[in-house]
Each structure stands twice: as structure tokens, then as C-alpha cells.
Backbone as numpy.savetxt, mean C-alpha at the origin, in Angstrom:
# Nx Ny Nz CAx CAy CAz Cx Cy Cz
12.84 17.15 -2.99 12.97 17.85 -4.42 11.96 18.97 -4.28
12.38 20.21 -4.70 11.62 21.33 -4.71 11.45 21.74 -6.21
10.47 22.67 -6.51 10.47 23.16 -7.90 8.94 22.99 -8.32
8.73 23.41 -9.57 7.46 23.25 -10.23 6.97 21.77 -10.29
5.71 21.53 -9.88 5.20 20.29 -9.89 5.17 19.71 -11.32
5.11 20.60 -12.26 4.95 20.20 -13.76 6.32 19.59 -14.17
7.39 19.98 -13.42 8.65 19.48 -13.84 8.95 18.05 -13.29
8.18 17.52 -12.45 8.42 16.27 -11.73 8.16 15.18 -12.62
9.14 14.18 -12.73 8.76 13.06 -13.69 7.79 12.14 -13.09
6.82 11.64 -13.88 5.92 10.68 -13.46 6.39 9.29 -13.68
6.90 8.61 -12.64 7.46 7.25 -12.78 6.36 6.14 -12.45
5.76 6.28 -11.26 4.83 5.32 -10.80 3.31 5.98 -10.75
3.24 7.29 -10.44 2.01 7.84 -10.29 2.09 9.34 -10.95
1.04 9.87 -11.32 0.93 11.17 -11.94 0.88 12.34 -10.76
2.07 13.05 -10.64 2.14 14.06 -9.59 1.16 15.25 -9.80
0.58 15.30 -10.98 -0.36 16.50 -11.15 -1.80 16.08 -10.56
-2.02 14.81 -10.23 -3.27 14.43 -9.69 -3.23 14.31 -8.12
-4.38 14.32 -7.63 -4.49 14.01 -6.21 -5.54 12.89 -5.89
-6.74 13.06 -6.42 -7.72 11.98 -6.26 -8.41 11.90 -7.67
-8.52 10.52 -8.06 -9.19 10.22 -9.38 -10.38 9.50 -9.02
-11.47 10.21 -8.84 -12.79 9.54 -8.40 -13.32 8.54 -9.36
-13.05 8.81 -10.62 -13.62 7.89 -11.70 -12.91 6.63 -11.52
-11.50 6.61 -11.40 -10.66 5.51 -11.20 -11.10 4.70 -9.98
-11.31 5.34 -8.92 -11.82 4.65 -7.64 -13.09 3.98 -7.81
-13.98 4.62 -8.55 -15.29 4.14 -8.66 -15.33 2.93 -9.56
-14.47 2.87 -10.48 -14.32 1.77 -11.41 -13.82 0.53 -10.59
-12.99 0.74 -9.65 -12.56 -0.44 -8.87 -13.62 -0.93 -7.92
-14.26 -0.02 -7.33 -15.36 -0.38 -6.25 -16.55 -1.09 -6.95
-16.73 -0.68 -8.31 -17.85 -1.53 -9.15 -17.43 -2.68 -9.53
-16.15 -3.09 -9.51 -15.68 -4.49 -10.04 -14.70 -5.17 -9.07
-15.17 -5.47 -7.86 -14.23 -5.91 -6.87 -13.70 -7.39 -7.29
-14.53 -8.27 -7.86 -14.08 -9.56 -8.29 -12.96 -9.41 -9.40
-12.97 -8.32 -10.15 -11.99 -8.19 -11.23 -10.61 -7.60 -10.65
-10.70 -6.80 -9.65 -9.57 -6.14 -9.05 -9.03 -6.70 -7.83
-9.84 -7.47 -7.17 -9.37 -8.05 -6.00 -9.80 -9.64 -6.01
-9.43 -10.38 -6.99 -9.83 -11.86 -7.00 -9.36 -12.41 -5.90
-10.06 -13.31 -5.19 -9.62 -14.00 -4.04 -9.75 -13.20 -2.76
-10.21 -12.02 -2.86 -10.55 -11.24 -1.65 -9.35 -10.68 -0.92
-9.26 -10.90 0.37 -8.25 -10.19 1.23 -6.72 -10.46 0.90
-6.37 -11.65 0.56 -5.05 -11.91 0.43 -4.48 -11.09 -0.81
-5.32 -10.94 -1.82 -4.97 -10.03 -2.90 -4.58 -8.66 -2.44
-5.57 -8.04 -1.66 -5.28 -6.67 -1.12 -3.97 -6.66 -0.39
-3.79 -7.57 0.46 -2.45 -7.63 1.19 -1.37 -7.74 0.35
-1.49 -8.46 -0.83 -0.22 -8.69 -1.64 0.01 -7.42 -2.50
-1.11 -6.61 -2.85 -0.91 -5.27 -3.48 -0.05 -4.35 -2.54
-0.31 -4.33 -1.27 0.51 -3.50 -0.45 1.89 -4.07 -0.21
2.11 -5.35 0.00 3.27 -5.94 0.13 4.21 -5.85 -1.01
3.56 -5.74 -2.18 4.37 -5.52 -3.50 5.28 -4.21 -3.38
4.63 -3.10 -2.76 5.47 -1.92 -2.61 6.60 -2.10 -1.72
6.33 -2.82 -0.55 7.57 -3.08 0.32 8.53 -3.91 -0.41
8.15 -4.79 -1.34 9.15 -5.57 -2.10 9.94 -4.58 -3.17
9.13 -3.62 -3.72 9.95 -2.71 -4.52 10.93 -2.01 -3.76
10.64 -1.61 -2.61 11.70 -0.91 -1.71 12.84 -1.80 -1.44
12.51 -3.14 -1.06 13.64 -3.90 -0.76 14.53 -4.22 -1.90
13.90 -4.32 -3.03 14.72 -4.67 -4.30 15.63 -3.51 -4.53
15.13 -2.34 -4.41 15.89 -1.09 -4.76 17.06 -0.85 -3.69
16.94 -1.44 -2.35 17.94 -1.28 -1.42 18.73 -2.57 -1.09
18.50 -3.62 -1.92 19.23 -4.82 -1.72 18.82 -5.64 -0.48
17.54 -5.34 -0.07 16.96 -6.16 1.08 16.13 -5.31 1.97
15.15 -5.94 2.52 14.16 -5.28 3.40 13.34 -6.10 4.19
12.55 -5.67 5.01 11.58 -6.45 5.78 10.17 -5.84 5.88
9.14 -6.51 6.00 7.81 -5.97 6.27 7.10 -6.99 7.36
6.06 -6.46 8.11 5.33 -7.07 8.99 3.98 -6.94 8.56
3.20 -8.00 8.32 1.65 -8.04 8.17 1.07 -8.51 9.39
0.16 -7.52 9.90 -0.47 -7.78 11.12 -2.03 -7.93 10.85
-2.61 -9.00 11.41 -4.15 -9.04 11.37 -4.57 -8.62 12.81
-5.37 -7.58 12.78 -5.80 -6.93 13.98 -7.19 -7.42 14.50
-7.36 -7.33 15.75 -8.55 -7.87 16.33 -9.83 -7.34 15.75
-9.76 -6.02 15.28 -10.99 -5.37 14.81 -11.21 -5.55 13.34
-10.66 -6.58 12.71 -10.76 -7.02 11.36 -9.94 -6.30 10.29
-9.19 -5.31 10.89 -8.30 -4.56 9.92 -7.03 -5.32 9.86
-6.19 -4.86 8.77 -4.80 -5.56 8.59 -3.97 -4.16 8.35
-2.61 -4.51 8.71 -1.62 -3.45 8.48 -0.30 -4.18 7.71
0.21 -3.41 7.00 1.61 -3.93 6.41 2.53 -2.75 6.74
3.60 -3.05 7.44 4.58 -2.00 7.77 5.93 -2.51 7.29
6.64 -1.48 6.56 8.07 -1.95 6.09 9.03 -1.07 6.64
10.31 -1.32 6.24 11.30 -0.50 6.74 12.16 0.24 5.61
11.36 0.54 4.64 11.90 1.32 3.56 12.15 2.81 3.74
12.19 3.56 2.62 12.54 5.00 2.68 11.29 5.81 2.96
10.02 5.28 2.85 8.96 5.98 3.05 8.45 6.50 1.58
7.08 6.89 1.57 6.55 7.32 0.28 7.10 8.87 -0.04
7.54 8.92 -1.34 8.05 10.14 -1.89 7.23 11.32 -1.38
7.86 12.30 -0.83 7.04 13.49 -0.41 8.00 14.71 -0.76
7.30 15.78 -1.52 8.16 16.88 -2.00 7.41 18.11 -1.59
8.21 19.29 -2.05 7.75 20.60 -1.63 7.65 21.31 -3.05
6.43 21.80 -3.31 6.23 22.47 -4.74 6.66 23.92 -4.70
6.44 24.65 -5.74 7.10 25.97 -5.97 6.26 26.88 -5.04
5.07 26.58 -4.45 4.40 27.47 -3.61 4.71 27.05 -2.09
5.63 26.19 -1.85 6.06 25.76 -0.51 5.05 24.71 0.11
4.17 24.19 -0.68 3.20 23.16 -0.21 3.81 21.87 -0.27
3.58 21.06 0.83 4.02 19.72 0.80 3.12 18.78 0.03
3.69 17.98 -0.92 2.97 17.12 -1.73 3.48 15.68 -1.72
2.67 14.80 -1.43 3.15 13.48 -1.49 2.59 12.68 -2.66
3.43 11.76 -3.04 3.03 10.98 -4.27 1.63 10.34 -4.08
0.61 10.60 -5.06 -0.68 10.19 -4.82 -0.88 8.69 -5.04
-0.17 7.85 -4.27 -0.18 6.47 -4.45 -1.65 5.81 -4.05
-2.40 6.29 -3.32 -3.68 5.69 -2.84 -4.89 6.07 -3.76
-4.89 7.24 -4.26 -6.14 7.67 -4.88 -6.04 7.81 -6.30
-4.91 7.43 -6.90 -4.80 7.50 -8.30 -4.16 6.29 -8.93
-4.18 6.05 -10.26 -3.77 4.72 -10.73 -2.19 4.66 -10.67
-1.64 3.37 -10.46 -0.34 3.08 -10.74 -0.03 3.02 -12.22
0.77 3.91 -12.81 0.90 4.00 -14.19 1.61 2.74 -14.68
2.27 2.14 -13.95 3.10 0.87 -14.35 2.16 -0.37 -14.64
1.06 -0.43 -13.84 0.39 -1.78 -13.74 -1.11 -1.62 -14.09
-1.76 -0.60 -13.72 -3.27 -0.63 -13.75 -3.88 -0.95 -15.14
-3.29 -0.29 -16.03 -3.84 -0.56 -17.46 -2.96 -1.57 -18.17
-2.04 -2.23 -17.55 -1.12 -3.09 -18.21 -1.09 -4.48 -17.19
-2.23 -5.16 -17.22 -2.31 -6.17 -16.26 -1.28 -7.41 -16.60
-0.70 -7.53 -17.84 0.23 -8.41 -18.08 1.50 -8.08 -17.52
1.77 -6.76 -17.05 3.11 -6.42 -16.56 3.77 -7.09 -15.40
2.88 -7.66 -14.35 3.41 -8.22 -13.29 2.32 -9.12 -12.70
2.66 -10.27 -12.13 1.81 -11.21 -11.42 2.19 -11.16 -9.94
1.20 -11.18 -9.05 1.60 -11.35 -7.73 1.58 -12.84 -7.27
2.04 -13.14 -6.13 2.14 -14.60 -5.62 0.97 -15.30 -5.77
-0.29 -14.67 -5.76 -1.60 -15.35 -5.84 -1.85 -15.68 -7.49
-1.04 -15.26 -8.25 -1.21 -15.54 -9.73 -2.01 -14.44 -10.50
-2.51 -13.45 -9.64 -3.33 -12.47 -10.34 -2.60 -11.27 -10.55
-3.13 -10.31 -11.56 -2.30 -9.23 -12.02 -2.19 -8.15 -10.83
-0.99 -7.62 -10.93 -0.77 -6.43 -9.97 -1.44 -5.16 -10.56
-2.31 -4.36 -9.76 -2.89 -3.27 -10.20 -2.46 -1.98 -9.49
-2.11 -2.07 -8.16 -1.63 -0.90 -7.46 -2.39 -0.72 -6.10
-1.75 0.21 -5.34 -2.32 0.60 -4.15 -3.67 1.04 -4.10
-4.07 1.79 -5.19 -5.50 2.43 -5.21 -6.60 1.19 -5.01
-6.25 0.01 -5.56 -7.22 -0.95 -5.43 -7.57 -1.25 -3.88
-6.48 -1.30 -3.05 -6.56 -1.45 -1.65 -7.38 -0.28 -1.00
-7.01 0.90 -1.35 -7.81 1.95 -0.82 -9.28 2.04 -1.15
-9.58 1.80 -2.53 -10.90 1.79 -3.04 -11.84 0.79 -2.38
-11.17 -0.42 -2.11 -12.03 -1.53 -1.57 -11.88 -1.69 -0.07
-11.63 -0.57 0.59 -11.51 -0.62 2.09 -12.56 0.35 2.67
-13.04 0.01 3.74 -14.00 1.05 4.44 -13.16 2.17 4.84
-11.94 1.96 5.24 -11.06 2.99 5.72 -9.58 2.50 5.56
-8.65 3.48 5.28 -7.25 3.11 5.27 -6.49 4.31 5.82
-5.55 3.95 6.64 -4.60 4.92 7.29 -3.14 4.76 6.76
-2.69 5.71 6.07 -1.36 5.57 5.48 -0.42 6.49 6.36
0.58 5.87 7.01 1.46 6.53 7.97 2.98 6.40 7.25
3.46 7.55 7.12 4.76 7.59 6.35 5.88 8.23 7.09
6.93 7.58 7.24 8.21 8.07 7.88 9.30 8.12 6.99
9.82 9.43 6.86 10.96 9.60 6.13 12.03 10.39 7.01
13.35 10.56 6.31 14.24 11.24 7.03 13.89 12.77 7.33
13.18 13.23 6.30 12.88 14.68 6.37 11.55 14.98 6.83
10.81 14.08 7.60 9.61 14.42 8.16 8.71 13.13 8.08
7.67 13.05 9.01 6.77 11.92 9.07 5.28 12.54 9.10
4.35 11.81 8.51 2.94 12.31 8.62 2.06 11.09 8.51
0.71 11.21 8.57 -0.35 10.25 8.41 -1.50 10.92 7.71
-2.34 10.06 7.04 -3.41 10.52 6.39 -4.45 9.31 6.44
-5.77 9.77 6.52 -6.78 8.65 6.47 -7.67 8.87 5.25
-8.01 7.68 4.68 -8.88 7.59 3.52 -10.17 6.79 3.84
-11.31 7.10 3.16 -12.49 6.25 3.32 -12.95 5.97 1.87
-12.95 4.68 1.60 -13.32 4.24 0.15 -12.45 4.82 -0.93
-11.18 5.08 -0.39 -10.15 5.51 -1.34 -9.94 7.10 -1.46
-10.90 7.86 -0.80 -10.88 9.24 -0.82 -10.33 9.82 0.54
-9.33 10.73 0.40 -8.74 11.21 1.69 -9.71 11.99 2.33
-9.84 11.86 3.67 -10.81 12.55 4.50 -10.12 13.34 5.51
-8.79 13.46 5.51 -7.96 14.34 6.32 -6.81 14.87 5.37
-6.24 15.84 5.88 -4.99 16.51 5.24 -3.83 15.61 5.82
-2.54 15.86 5.30 -1.34 15.14 5.91 -1.25 15.73 7.35
-1.21 14.92 8.27 -1.17 15.22 9.65 0.32 14.92 10.10
0.99 15.76 10.83 2.45 15.40 11.17 2.37 14.58 12.45
3.26 13.60 12.33 3.60 12.70 13.56 4.98 12.88 13.90
5.22 12.53 15.10 6.66 12.75 15.58 7.58 11.73 15.12
8.82 12.14 14.82 9.88 11.21 14.37 10.04 10.21 15.49
10.46 8.90 15.03 10.84 7.96 16.17 12.20 7.32 15.69
13.01 7.98 14.83 14.15 7.45 14.49 14.10 6.23 13.39
12.86 6.03 12.79 12.79 4.96 11.77 12.35 5.58 10.43
12.42 4.88 9.38 11.82 5.17 8.19 10.95 4.10 7.65
9.96 4.29 6.73 9.18 3.32 6.24 7.81 3.69 6.12
6.91 2.79 5.71 5.62 3.01 5.43 4.66 1.98 6.21
3.57 2.42 6.88 2.56 1.53 7.34 1.28 1.87 6.81
0.65 0.83 6.20 -0.67 0.98 5.62 -1.57 0.08 6.49
-2.56 0.63 7.10 -3.57 -0.11 7.81 -4.90 0.06 7.19
-5.61 -1.01 6.96 -6.98 -0.87 6.27 -7.93 -1.88 6.63
-9.25 -1.53 6.69 -10.32 -2.34 6.99 -11.01 -2.71 5.72
-10.82 -3.86 5.24 -11.42 -4.17 3.79 -12.99 -4.18 3.77
-13.39 -3.97 2.73 -14.82 -3.98 2.47 -15.46 -5.33 2.84
-16.46 -5.31 3.73 -17.02 -6.52 4.28 -17.65 -7.28 3.22
-17.97 -6.82 2.08 -18.60 -7.62 1.13 -17.68 -8.45 0.28
-16.42 -8.29 0.46 -15.49 -9.22 -0.18 -15.56 -10.54 0.40
-15.44 -11.58 -0.47 -15.57 -12.91 0.03 -14.39 -13.60 0.54
-14.51 -14.51 1.49 -13.47 -15.29 2.02 -12.24 -14.50 2.48
-12.53 -13.62 3.36 -11.45 -12.82 3.85 -10.44 -13.39 4.70
-10.97 -13.94 5.81 -10.05 -14.36 6.94 -9.16 -15.56 6.60
-9.71 -16.51 5.97 -8.95 -17.76 5.65 -7.88 -17.64 4.80
-8.07 -16.79 3.76 -6.91 -16.68 2.83 -5.76 -15.76 3.36
-5.89 -14.98 4.38 -4.88 -14.00 4.82 -4.09 -14.94 5.79
-4.37 -16.05 6.23 -3.55 -16.85 7.16 -2.64 -17.78 6.55
-2.53 -17.72 5.23 -1.61 -18.65 4.61 -0.13 -18.41 4.91
0.71 -19.32 4.63 2.07 -19.19 5.06 2.76 -18.14 4.20
3.36 -17.16 4.89 4.00 -15.95 4.05 5.33 -16.44 3.53
5.74 -17.56 3.74 7.13 -18.08 3.18 6.95 -17.90 1.63
5.93 -18.26 1.05 5.76 -18.30 -0.39 5.87 -16.86 -0.97
5.56 -15.93 -0.12 5.70 -14.54 -0.57 7.06 -14.16 -0.72
7.90 -14.64 0.27 9.35 -14.32 0.21 9.93 -15.01 -0.90
9.47 -16.22 -1.25 9.91 -16.96 -2.44 9.75 -16.09 -3.65
8.65 -15.47 -3.86 8.26 -14.56 -4.93 9.13 -13.34 -5.00
9.39 -12.75 -3.74 10.21 -11.49 -3.60 11.25 -11.86 -2.73
12.40 -12.53 -3.24 13.53 -13.04 -2.36 14.28 -11.88 -1.57
14.22 -10.66 -2.09 14.83 -9.58 -1.22 14.03 -9.12 -0.07
12.89 -9.57 0.12 11.87 -9.10 1.11 11.80 -10.30 2.16
11.86 -9.98 3.42 11.57 -10.98 4.47 10.31 -10.49 5.16
9.35 -11.53 4.99 7.88 -11.16 5.44 7.59 -11.85 6.73
7.06 -11.25 7.66 6.58 -11.73 8.98 5.13 -11.42 9.11
4.38 -12.49 9.52 2.90 -12.45 9.76 2.55 -12.61 11.17
1.87 -11.42 11.79 1.47 -11.54 13.15 -0.10 -11.56 13.11
-0.63 -12.55 13.71 -2.13 -12.64 13.93 -2.46 -12.37 15.34
-2.97 -11.02 15.49 -3.30 -10.74 16.82 -4.57 -11.28 17.36
-5.34 -11.84 16.38 -6.61 -12.46 16.66 -6.39 -13.63 17.61
-5.37 -14.44 17.47 -5.11 -15.49 18.21 -3.45 -15.47 18.75
-2.91 -14.40 18.64 -1.52 -14.17 19.17 -0.59 -15.10 18.46
-0.75 -15.50 17.13 0.12 -16.25 16.38 1.16 -15.39 15.62
2.35 -15.79 15.59 3.37 -15.14 14.84 4.07 -16.05 13.88
3.89 -15.78 12.64 4.60 -16.53 11.59 5.45 -15.90 10.82
6.72 -16.35 10.81 7.73 -15.59 10.08 8.31 -16.51 8.93
8.63 -15.86 7.81 9.24 -16.60 6.80 10.51 -16.89 7.19
11.22 -18.11 6.79 12.58 -18.44 7.07 13.54 -17.61 6.39
């Protein structure tokens, strides 16, 4: 979609914003409130977006990978994060990482994740991660961008198309968060029960375990 950014409808995030430092700081100052239970909640915040895509398309898949360096990634087969061109010819991606999700952040009663806690949005993951890399593949182009503590530290960097679409979010959670490793190895089948349109597969590269939901 081209045209004035002011004409773009705000459905999940405010297109007029890029980085909301006050919002990110609020999350970092209250990790127990925004990531109760630690790592599993961060993973579920990301998987929830894959579930949104699966629901809109009548089905979808995602792979959650626990990497040997302590980071995690969630990769889905959706359409990719909405990316547009403004009236000045500049590429603009929806600011999902560094601004609040308008549907959930200030309305914690709106949706509960499988862990029973409120959904707040992807910015919670970005703010509570040492670093996060967002790789986006769409039919009209692919790019990647790196964040540190929720703030982008690179511009959108082009990556070659590989014939697929979807989003991969890889992040290293803040090491101060409690009980990280144990909670992330729970059976992902219950996540698929919560989101029946989404098939979730869990790969643990720390011990070469592959757990797939039936």
C-alpha cells in the first residue's frame, strides 16, 4: 500500500510511530508484571502473532527453537509483517517491536495466553531481550532488523528471497528473568490446543530434541 502515512489505518500498531522509548522503559522496569513466569511468556507473546496469521489464513505452522547460545527463535509460515511505501518513497514496516500493541497492552482483559497471563504484545519481548533479530519475508521483498533492549540498532537490511514468506523472531532474553530454561521445554501441544489453527513444533538444539504437537 502506498500513500500518505497519515491515511493508514491503525489496527494493531500506530503507523505514525517508530520507537516509543517511554513504553519500552515501562516494560523493562516491571518485568514481573509484563513477563510473569519468565521465558515461556515471552515465547507465547511471539507465538500469538503466528496464531493470528494462522487464524486469518485457515491454518499455519510455526517452529520454536531453543538455541545453544541461550537465544530462542519463533519462525512461522505467514504472510510476513506488513511493510509499506510512504508518499516519499520510503519503506515503512509496522512498528510491532518498539511500540505498543493497541489491541492488548492497555487492555489486559482482552486476551489470555496459554499460561493464563494477559497478552501484551511483541514489544514486551523486544524490551526484555538483550537483543532481538526480526527477519521478515514477504512476496514483495524481505529484510531483517536488529534491536537491543527494544530499540532498533540497524535499519531494515535487505535479505535475498528464498521462495518463502513468514516471520522469524530470534531473541536473547534478559538474563535477570527467573526460571528461563525449565519453562520453555514444556509440551507445546497445549499451545496448539489454545490455538487450534496453529501447529507448533519445538526444537531444542541444546540436546537435539524435537517435540512436535500432534
